[in-house]
Short mmCIF file of C-alpha atoms and ligand atoms in Angstrom, two decimals:
data_model
loop_
_atom_site.label_atom_id
_atom_site.label_comp_id
_atom_site.label_asym_id
_atom_site.label_seq_id
_atom_site.Cartn_x
_atom_site.Cartn_y
_atom_site.Cartn_z
CA MET A 10 139.86 103.01 163.66
CA LEU A 11 136.71 101.17 164.11
CA CYS A 12 136.25 102.47 167.62
CA SER A 13 137.39 105.80 166.83
CA ILE A 14 134.43 105.71 164.39
CA CYS A 15 131.80 103.75 167.38
CA LEU A 16 131.87 107.07 169.12
CA ALA A 17 130.43 108.48 165.94
CA LEU A 18 127.23 105.75 166.02
CA VAL A 19 124.96 107.45 167.96
CA PRO A 20 121.67 108.77 164.74
CA VAL A 21 121.45 112.74 166.31
CA SER A 22 118.26 114.87 165.37
CA VAL A 23 119.88 117.90 165.18
CA SER A 24 116.27 120.19 166.52
CA THR A 25 113.98 122.87 164.59
CA ASP A 26 114.35 126.15 166.04
CA PRO A 27 110.52 126.89 167.53
CA PHE A 28 110.38 130.17 165.94
CA PRO A 29 111.09 129.59 162.50
CA PRO A 30 111.74 132.63 160.53
CA THR A 31 109.24 134.83 158.63
CA ALA A 32 110.01 134.43 154.99
CA GLU A 33 108.16 133.47 151.84
CA SER A 34 111.01 131.40 151.18
CA MET A 35 114.21 129.80 151.70
CA VAL A 36 117.09 129.23 150.03
CA PHE A 37 120.25 126.59 150.82
CA LEU A 38 122.97 125.75 148.23
CA ALA A 39 124.77 122.24 147.83
CA ILE A 40 128.39 121.27 147.19
CA GLY A 41 129.42 117.27 147.11
CA ASP A 42 134.15 117.08 146.66
CA TRP A 43 135.06 120.00 146.85
CA GLY A 44 137.88 119.43 150.09
CA GLY A 45 141.55 120.39 148.30
CA SER A 46 143.80 118.53 146.56
CA GLY A 47 145.86 116.88 149.82
CA ASP A 48 147.60 118.41 153.86
CA SER A 49 150.13 119.97 151.42
CA ALA A 50 147.16 122.21 148.97
CA PRO A 51 144.85 121.89 151.13
CA THR A 52 142.08 124.33 148.33
CA THR A 53 142.55 124.61 144.47
CA PRO A 54 141.68 127.62 142.11
CA THR A 55 138.73 126.11 141.61
CA GLU A 56 137.14 124.95 144.48
CA ARG A 57 138.36 129.40 145.84
CA ASP A 58 136.52 130.02 142.73
CA ASN A 59 133.69 127.33 143.24
CA ALA A 60 133.08 129.18 146.65
CA GLN A 61 132.94 132.54 145.66
CA GLY A 62 130.10 132.25 142.74
CA MET A 63 128.73 130.51 145.54
CA GLY A 64 129.11 133.32 148.15
CA ASN A 65 127.88 135.42 145.30
CA VAL A 66 125.14 133.12 144.72
CA ALA A 67 124.06 133.98 148.58
CA GLU A 68 124.19 137.44 148.28
CA ALA A 69 121.68 138.10 145.34
CA VAL A 70 119.24 135.90 146.55
CA GLY A 71 118.97 138.09 149.75
CA GLY A 72 121.66 134.65 151.51
CA VAL A 73 120.92 131.40 151.96
CA ARG A 74 120.16 128.88 155.25
CA PHE A 75 122.38 127.16 154.88
CA VAL A 76 124.89 124.58 153.37
CA LEU A 77 124.85 120.52 152.49
CA ALA A 78 128.61 119.36 151.68
CA GLN A 79 128.23 116.08 150.38
CA GLY A 80 131.12 114.32 151.65
CA ASP A 81 134.88 113.99 150.11
CA ASN A 82 135.33 117.16 152.43
CA PHE A 83 139.05 116.50 152.84
CA TYR A 84 141.19 114.58 150.05
CA PHE A 85 143.14 112.60 149.03
CA HIS A 86 143.43 110.69 152.59
CA GLY A 87 140.91 112.39 154.44
CA ILE A 88 142.08 114.65 158.03
CA ASN A 89 145.18 112.60 159.47
CA GLY A 90 145.42 113.54 163.25
CA ASN A 91 142.54 114.55 165.45
CA ASP A 92 139.80 117.59 164.95
CA GLN A 93 142.17 120.16 165.82
CA CYS A 94 143.80 119.07 162.22
CA PRO A 95 144.61 122.62 160.24
CA ARG A 96 142.79 121.74 157.22
CA PHE A 97 139.71 122.22 159.03
CA LYS A 98 140.55 126.05 159.20
CA SER A 99 142.77 125.82 155.82
CA GLY A 100 140.64 124.18 154.06
CA PHE A 101 137.18 125.45 155.58
CA GLU A 102 137.22 127.96 157.52
CA ASP A 103 139.20 129.98 155.02
CA GLU A 104 137.60 129.07 151.58
CA PHE A 105 134.44 129.45 152.90
CA ASN A 106 134.92 133.24 154.05
CA HIS A 107 132.39 134.87 151.91
CA PRO A 108 130.68 136.82 153.97
CA ALA A 109 127.01 135.11 153.31
CA LEU A 110 128.49 131.87 153.70
CA GLN A 111 129.07 132.64 157.33
CA VAL A 112 125.70 130.10 157.72
CA ASN A 113 125.90 126.16 159.02
CA PHE A 114 127.38 123.87 157.05
CA TYR A 115 125.74 120.45 157.25
CA ALA A 116 128.08 118.37 155.99
CA ILE A 117 128.81 114.07 155.60
CA ALA A 118 131.49 112.07 154.89
CA GLY A 119 132.39 111.06 151.38
CA ASN A 120 134.66 107.17 150.61
CA HIS A 121 137.96 109.93 151.01
CA ASP A 122 137.58 111.04 154.33
CA HIS A 123 136.64 107.03 155.18
CA TYR A 124 140.56 107.07 154.57
CA GLY A 125 140.69 109.18 157.32
CA ASN A 126 139.38 109.87 160.85
CA VAL A 127 135.87 110.24 160.96
CA THR A 128 135.29 110.91 164.08
CA ALA A 129 137.57 114.65 164.18
CA GLN A 130 135.09 116.21 161.44
CA VAL A 131 132.43 114.70 163.58
CA ALA A 132 134.28 116.30 167.18
CA TYR A 133 134.56 119.35 164.64
CA THR A 134 131.57 120.08 165.03
CA HIS A 135 131.78 121.94 168.25
CA ASP A 136 135.06 123.57 167.87
CA SER A 137 132.98 125.51 164.64
CA LYS A 138 130.49 127.92 164.76
CA ARG A 139 130.12 126.70 161.23
CA TRP A 140 130.42 123.12 160.95
CA VAL A 141 127.20 120.65 161.61
CA PHE A 142 128.19 117.34 161.13
CA PRO A 143 126.91 115.39 164.84
CA SER A 144 127.13 111.53 163.64
CA LEU A 145 127.53 110.08 160.93
CA TRP A 146 124.62 109.39 159.55
CA TYR A 147 122.22 112.16 161.44
CA SER A 148 118.71 114.44 160.87
CA PHE A 149 117.67 117.62 159.86
CA SER A 150 114.88 120.31 159.94
CA GLU A 151 114.94 123.67 158.50
CA SER A 152 111.70 126.00 158.09
CA PHE A 153 110.40 129.41 157.65
CA ASN A 154 106.70 130.56 158.28
CA THR A 155 105.34 132.65 155.42
CA SER A 156 103.28 135.54 155.98
CA ALA A 157 100.06 133.60 155.92
CA GLY A 158 101.15 132.30 158.82
CA LYS A 159 101.49 128.40 157.20
CA ILE A 160 105.15 127.26 158.68
CA VAL A 161 106.86 125.30 155.47
CA THR A 162 108.97 122.63 156.56
CA THR A 163 111.89 121.07 154.83
CA GLU A 164 113.77 118.08 156.20
CA PHE A 165 117.02 116.81 155.63
CA VAL A 166 118.80 112.70 156.83
CA GLN A 167 122.13 112.92 155.56
CA LEU A 168 123.06 109.12 155.51
CA ASP A 169 126.94 107.60 155.82
CA THR A 170 127.15 105.71 152.15
CA VAL A 171 130.76 104.08 152.51
CA THR A 172 128.16 102.79 155.85
CA LEU A 173 125.54 102.16 152.88
CA ALA A 174 127.68 100.56 150.25
CA GLY A 175 131.15 100.20 150.72
CA MET A 176 134.34 101.55 150.47
CA SER A 177 134.99 103.52 146.37
CA ASP A 178 138.66 102.60 145.37
CA ASP A 179 139.41 105.80 142.42
CA ASP A 180 141.75 103.22 140.42
CA ASP A 181 139.04 101.32 139.08
CA LEU A 182 135.61 103.11 138.31
CA GLY A 183 131.89 101.64 139.58
CA VAL A 184 133.61 98.67 141.51
CA LEU A 185 132.25 99.61 145.51
CA HIS A 186 135.05 97.47 147.85
CA PRO A 187 134.17 95.54 151.40
CA HIS A 188 134.50 98.54 153.95
CA PRO A 189 134.07 97.32 158.24
CA MET A 190 131.02 100.16 158.54
CA GLN A 191 129.55 98.41 156.29
CA ALA A 192 128.41 96.26 159.82
CA TYR A 193 126.57 99.47 160.85
CA ASN A 194 124.44 99.65 157.67
CA ALA A 195 121.10 97.62 159.24
CA GLU A 196 121.67 99.96 161.97
CA GLN A 197 121.79 103.00 159.92
CA MET A 198 117.70 101.60 157.57
CA ARG A 199 116.97 101.13 160.50
CA PHE A 200 117.40 105.07 161.54
CA LEU A 201 116.67 105.95 157.94
CA GLU A 202 113.14 104.72 158.42
CA GLN A 203 111.93 106.01 161.25
CA THR A 204 113.21 108.94 160.05
CA LEU A 205 111.26 109.10 156.95
CA ALA A 206 107.75 107.00 157.94
CA ALA A 207 108.11 110.47 161.09
CA SER A 208 108.70 112.91 158.86
CA THR A 209 105.55 115.39 158.24
CA ALA A 210 107.96 117.79 156.43
CA ASP A 211 105.98 119.51 153.22
CA TYR A 212 109.59 118.56 151.86
CA LEU A 213 112.06 114.84 152.91
CA TRP A 214 115.66 115.07 151.26
CA VAL A 215 117.67 111.70 151.49
CA GLY A 216 122.12 112.84 151.40
CA GLY A 217 124.51 110.73 151.13
CA HIS A 218 128.27 111.51 149.21
CA TYR A 219 127.75 108.44 146.39
CA PRO A 220 124.40 109.15 144.37
CA MET A 221 121.41 107.43 143.17
CA TYR A 222 121.60 108.06 139.61
CA SER A 223 124.77 109.47 137.71
CA GLN A 224 125.97 109.26 134.35
CA CYS A 225 128.99 109.62 134.93
CA GLN A 226 132.29 107.36 135.60
CA HIS A 227 131.68 106.22 138.43
CA GLY A 228 128.10 105.14 138.16
CA PRO A 229 124.97 104.77 139.98
CA THR A 230 125.39 102.68 143.10
CA ASP A 231 123.72 99.77 143.50
CA GLU A 232 122.84 99.38 146.67
CA ILE A 233 121.29 102.88 146.97
CA ILE A 234 118.80 102.05 144.07
CA SER A 235 118.14 98.07 146.35
CA GLN A 236 117.90 99.82 150.15
CA VAL A 237 117.25 103.94 149.47
CA LEU A 238 115.31 103.70 146.65
CA PRO A 239 112.08 101.49 148.07
CA LEU A 240 112.25 103.98 151.28
CA MET A 241 112.23 107.53 149.54
CA GLN A 242 108.95 105.69 147.56
CA LYS A 243 106.79 105.01 150.12
CA TYR A 244 107.17 107.80 152.02
CA LYS A 245 107.03 110.04 149.13
CA ALA A 246 110.28 111.82 150.12
CA SER A 247 110.91 114.48 147.48
CA GLY A 248 114.71 113.26 146.07
CA MET A 249 118.38 112.59 146.69
CA ILE A 250 121.31 114.99 146.52
CA ALA A 251 124.52 113.99 146.02
CA GLY A 252 127.71 113.72 144.62
CA HIS A 253 131.40 111.46 144.36
CA ASP A 254 130.90 111.83 140.02
CA HIS A 255 133.08 115.40 139.49
CA CYS A 256 129.62 116.18 137.38
CA MET A 257 126.17 117.30 137.93
CA ALA A 258 123.29 115.75 136.80
CA HIS A 259 119.30 116.22 137.10
CA TYR A 260 117.02 113.49 137.03
CA VAL A 261 113.45 113.06 137.82
CA GLU A 262 111.33 109.84 138.12
CA ASP A 263 107.83 109.08 140.84
CA ASN A 264 107.86 112.90 141.20
CA MET A 265 111.61 112.88 142.43
CA ALA A 266 114.50 114.70 142.37
CA PHE A 267 117.77 113.00 142.18
CA VAL A 268 120.81 115.94 142.02
CA LEU A 269 124.75 114.69 141.85
CA THR A 270 126.17 117.76 142.87
CA GLY A 271 129.60 116.53 142.91
CA ALA A 272 131.67 119.75 140.43
CA GLY A 273 133.23 120.85 144.36
CA LYS A 274 136.71 121.59 143.23
CA GLN A 275 136.85 120.06 139.60
CA CYS A 276 134.79 119.01 136.62
CA CYS A 277 134.55 117.37 134.78
CA TYR A 278 134.46 113.57 134.57
CA HIS A 279 133.67 111.37 131.44
CA PRO A 280 129.59 110.42 131.35
CA ALA A 281 130.81 106.88 130.83
CA ASN A 282 127.14 105.64 132.11
CA ILE A 283 125.20 108.36 130.40
CA ASN A 284 123.07 105.21 128.70
CA ASN A 285 123.59 102.56 131.93
CA GLY A 286 119.98 100.93 132.21
CA LYS A 287 119.73 101.84 135.87
CA ASN A 288 119.83 105.62 135.61
CA PRO A 289 116.08 106.32 134.53
CA GLY A 290 116.62 107.04 131.37
CA GLN A 291 118.69 110.19 130.28
CA PRO A 292 118.87 113.24 132.36
CA ALA A 293 116.84 116.80 132.43
CA PHE A 294 120.49 118.51 132.74
CA ARG A 295 124.38 117.07 132.73
CA MET A 296 127.29 118.40 133.02
CA ASP A 297 130.10 116.53 132.15
CA ARG A 298 133.09 116.29 129.88
CA ASP A 299 131.00 115.85 126.72
CA ARG A 300 128.83 118.60 128.16
CA PHE A 301 131.47 120.80 130.10
CA LEU A 302 129.80 123.84 130.60
CA GLY A 303 132.43 124.97 133.73
CA THR A 304 135.37 124.18 135.52
CA ALA A 305 133.46 123.61 138.97
CA GLY A 306 129.90 124.03 140.31
CA PHE A 307 127.28 123.47 142.61
CA THR A 308 123.32 124.13 143.31
CA SER A 309 120.51 125.76 145.10
CA PHE A 310 117.72 125.04 145.57
CA THR A 311 114.60 127.67 146.58
CA VAL A 312 111.88 126.43 148.61
CA THR A 313 108.75 128.22 148.73
CA GLU A 314 105.03 126.51 150.28
CA ALA A 315 104.24 125.84 146.44
CA GLY A 316 107.63 124.06 145.56
CA THR A 317 111.28 123.32 145.37
CA THR A 318 112.93 124.62 142.18
CA ILE A 319 117.18 123.54 141.94
CA LYS A 320 119.68 125.65 139.97
CA TYR A 321 123.00 123.91 139.29
CA HIS A 322 125.63 126.88 138.50
CA ASP A 323 128.82 126.81 137.12
CA GLN A 324 132.04 128.18 139.55
CA HIS A 325 130.76 131.40 139.54
CA GLY A 326 127.35 131.34 139.72
CA LYS A 327 126.13 131.58 137.03
CA GLU A 328 122.94 130.19 135.77
CA LEU A 329 122.97 127.01 133.73
CA TYR A 330 119.77 125.37 134.49
CA THR A 331 116.25 125.60 136.93
CA SER A 332 114.64 122.05 136.14
CA GLU A 333 110.86 121.87 137.08
CA ALA A 334 109.34 121.93 140.95
CA VAL A 335 109.58 119.76 143.42
CA LYS A 336 105.80 119.44 144.68
CA PRO A 337 105.76 119.17 148.22
CA ARG A 338 104.45 116.05 149.31
CA SER A 339 101.08 116.54 150.67
CA THR A 340 100.60 117.21 146.58
CA SER A 341 103.26 115.08 145.02
CA GLY A 342 100.92 112.04 144.85
CA THR A 343 98.65 113.52 142.58
CA PRO A 344 100.94 115.00 139.90
CA SER A 345 99.30 117.92 137.18
CA PRO A 346 97.43 115.85 134.35
CA THR A 347 100.04 115.98 131.03
CA PRO A 348 98.78 117.46 128.16
CA PRO A 349 98.87 114.43 125.42
CA PRO A 350 101.13 113.66 123.20
CA ARG A 351 102.00 115.34 119.16
CA ASN A 352 101.85 114.12 116.05
CA TRP A 353 106.03 114.97 116.18
CA GLU A 354 107.38 113.84 113.04
CA CYS A 355 111.03 114.40 112.50
CA TYR A 356 112.67 114.98 109.11
CA SER A 357 116.20 113.45 109.09
CA ASP A 358 119.23 115.14 107.65
CA ARG A 359 117.35 118.64 107.29
CA LYS A 360 117.39 122.20 109.09
CA SER A 361 115.03 124.47 109.29
CA ASN A 362 115.35 128.53 110.31
CA LEU A 363 112.43 129.26 110.90
CA GLY A 364 110.43 130.84 114.00
CA GLY A 365 111.98 132.35 116.80
CA ASP A 366 114.93 129.60 117.63
CA SER A 367 116.63 129.19 121.70
CA ASP A 368 118.86 127.52 122.54
CA ALA A 369 117.76 124.79 124.98
CA TYR A 370 121.68 123.06 124.87
CA TRP A 371 121.21 120.58 128.34
CA PHE A 372 119.12 119.11 127.01
CA ALA A 373 121.04 115.39 126.31
CA SER A 374 118.79 113.78 123.44
CA GLN A 375 116.61 113.96 120.58
CA ASP A 376 113.03 112.86 122.20
CA LEU A 377 114.41 114.90 125.69
CA CYS A 378 114.72 118.12 122.88
CA LYS A 379 111.23 117.09 121.56
CA ALA A 380 109.56 117.15 125.23
CA HIS A 381 110.91 120.33 126.49
CA CYS A 382 108.93 121.82 123.27
CA ASP A 383 105.68 120.36 124.19
CA SER A 384 106.20 122.03 127.56
CA ILE A 385 106.74 125.50 126.11
CA PRO A 386 103.57 127.47 124.72
CA GLY A 387 104.58 128.18 120.97
CA CYS A 388 106.86 125.62 120.40
CA VAL A 389 106.10 124.02 117.26
CA ALA A 390 109.16 122.64 116.04
CA ILE A 391 112.55 121.41 117.21
CA ASN A 392 116.46 121.24 114.87
CA TRP A 393 118.62 119.33 116.36
CA HIS A 394 121.66 119.42 115.89
CA LYS A 395 123.65 115.35 115.84
CA PRO A 396 127.45 116.77 116.34
CA TYR A 397 127.38 118.25 119.28
CA GLN A 398 123.72 116.98 120.98
CA HIS A 399 122.67 120.73 120.76
CA CYS A 400 118.21 121.41 120.80
CA HIS A 401 117.00 123.84 119.73
CA ILE A 402 113.18 124.95 119.57
CA LYS A 403 111.57 127.03 117.22
CA VAL A 404 108.29 129.02 118.94
CA GLY A 405 106.46 130.97 116.58
CA SER A 406 103.59 130.73 114.47
CA PHE A 407 103.75 129.77 110.95
CA PRO A 408 101.72 126.21 109.35
CA GLU A 409 103.81 122.86 108.41
CA SER A 410 103.54 123.63 104.76
CA VAL A 411 105.32 126.95 104.98
CA PHE A 412 107.70 124.42 107.92
CA LYS A 413 108.76 121.91 104.70
CA THR A 414 109.43 124.18 103.08
CA SER A 415 111.91 125.90 105.34
CA LEU A 416 114.22 122.69 105.55
CA GLN A 417 116.68 122.71 103.74
CA ARG A 418 119.75 119.82 103.51
CA ASP A 419 122.47 119.16 106.03
CA THR A 420 123.65 116.16 107.52
CA ASN A 421 124.77 117.79 110.64
CA TRP A 422 120.94 118.28 112.31
CA ASN A 423 117.20 117.07 111.69
CA SER A 424 114.39 119.29 112.80
CA CYS A 425 111.09 117.99 114.38
CA TRP A 426 107.94 119.27 113.10
CA ALA A 427 105.48 119.47 116.42
CA GLY A 428 102.37 118.10 115.23
CA ALA A 429 100.17 121.03 113.42
CA SER A 430 95.86 119.85 113.82
CA GLN A 431 96.91 118.86 117.45
CA ILE A 432 98.56 122.81 119.56
CA GLY A 433 96.28 126.19 119.03
CA TYR A 434 98.69 128.03 117.03
CA THR A 435 97.23 130.75 114.29
CA GLN A 436 96.68 129.82 110.94
CA THR A 437 98.85 132.17 109.21
CA VAL A 438 98.46 132.29 105.63
CA VAL A 439 100.69 132.00 103.01
C1 NAG B 12 140.97 110.98 165.75
O1 NAG B 12 139.49 111.95 165.93
C2 NAG B 12 139.17 112.08 167.43
C3 NAG B 12 138.20 113.38 167.92
O2 NAG B 12 139.38 114.61 167.75
C4 NAG B 12 140.57 111.60 168.25
O3 NAG B 12 140.02 111.70 169.68
C5 NAG B 12 141.71 110.71 168.08
O4 NAG B 12 142.35 110.57 169.01
C6 NAG B 12 141.65 110.57 166.81
N1 NAG B 12 142.57 109.31 166.11
C7 NAG B 12 143.60 110.10 165.63
C8 NAG B 12 144.28 108.32 165.06
O5 NAG B 12 143.93 110.41 165.42
C1 NAG B 13 104.24 132.69 161.96
O1 NAG B 13 103.64 134.11 161.48
C2 NAG B 13 102.09 134.12 161.69
C3 NAG B 13 101.47 135.92 161.14
O2 NAG B 13 103.22 136.57 160.79
C4 NAG B 13 102.51 134.62 163.87
O3 NAG B 13 101.15 135.49 163.69
C5 NAG B 13 102.40 133.02 163.62
O4 NAG B 13 103.40 133.67 165.18
C6 NAG B 13 103.42 132.67 163.13
N1 NAG B 13 103.95 131.56 164.46
C7 NAG B 13 105.42 131.43 164.38
C8 NAG B 13 105.19 130.22 165.14
O5 NAG B 13 106.69 132.53 164.12
#
């Protein structure tokens, strides 16, 4: 087994087109944990919905440049046989047959792939027009040239997280077992550091199967936090894109985005690690068993010269959430100054019916709901719906006294006022 993998161990950098296309932006997609349900069921109805949803989004944005396939490409035991295995056709080529998805799929292996012949997945790169998996770990760049002549480059280092952290066993959630590939991890880490250190890209992402952070049942990955995070901080990476937990999440830390996009064929696992202190607080967005927004999903990344925004989609392509832009590396060292915190005052078991109400249900806690309100011009109050952990923001111009008299007793709600003296709303005389 090990020796068949050795062939794949030469780290590769996929070279960039020297004449990048002219455009003002570039969109790419990411999925994880998408690979069917076994040799007798190489695809599933939900996975097909998701592939169709990806195609629809790709078409709607005028085409995507490429797709990241972040592992667990072939459930449950990877590829049985060689690169002629029929799963490549039934589970990949036929699956992503939408005309707008005829682009490179940059793949990496997940734990389920490591039960089978990963070398066959690497070898399949030479058999397919779209499948790109040149080595167990590798880097690649994709660029575009703005009409003003600025070349905007996004670089990726795709890592083999089984080599990094060991083998995940689905019956023993959150626990990783030793795997022989870990003997090669020092080599992989050298490749990672050399690539990050040499990068001049505007955006620099690390990809892999196991995530840095996750609220779901597998949870954050210790070895990635201890080994990869310090390098990402040192070389000002843009973030990490991974799967493994069949959920989605957006965590933000140190100007970096940590994207969990593991709902390729199924959602959702239980958010057993929502309060795990190894995660950087609560996610800004989450989709999991307690925040069930779709039966599967994927992410899209829109890259411009000014920033990369991340959208989370359900299996039909519907947008569930749009992130704040990840700034290019040249400017990420100087985050825009944050306004001073406002004077929040919360009333338990009260609900206010004043002002325009908009539902921002994806904010996972009352504090994040308040922070969201702080970022919305004219937002003066929130209603927090306790049983559903649901955020409603109130935008309008009315004084605190009116807010206070609008409060009605309701044990399912808390209502908070943002602090009248510190915001520039028009005081209405009543
Ligand atoms: C694994 O795949 C490679 C490449 O297709 C092939 O050469 C090798 O024989 C396969 N190994 C097994 C055990 O099937
Ligand atoms: C980028 O675009 C500008 C303006 O359209 C053009 O002059 C320049 O040659 C392009 N560069 C590349 C590498 O394509």
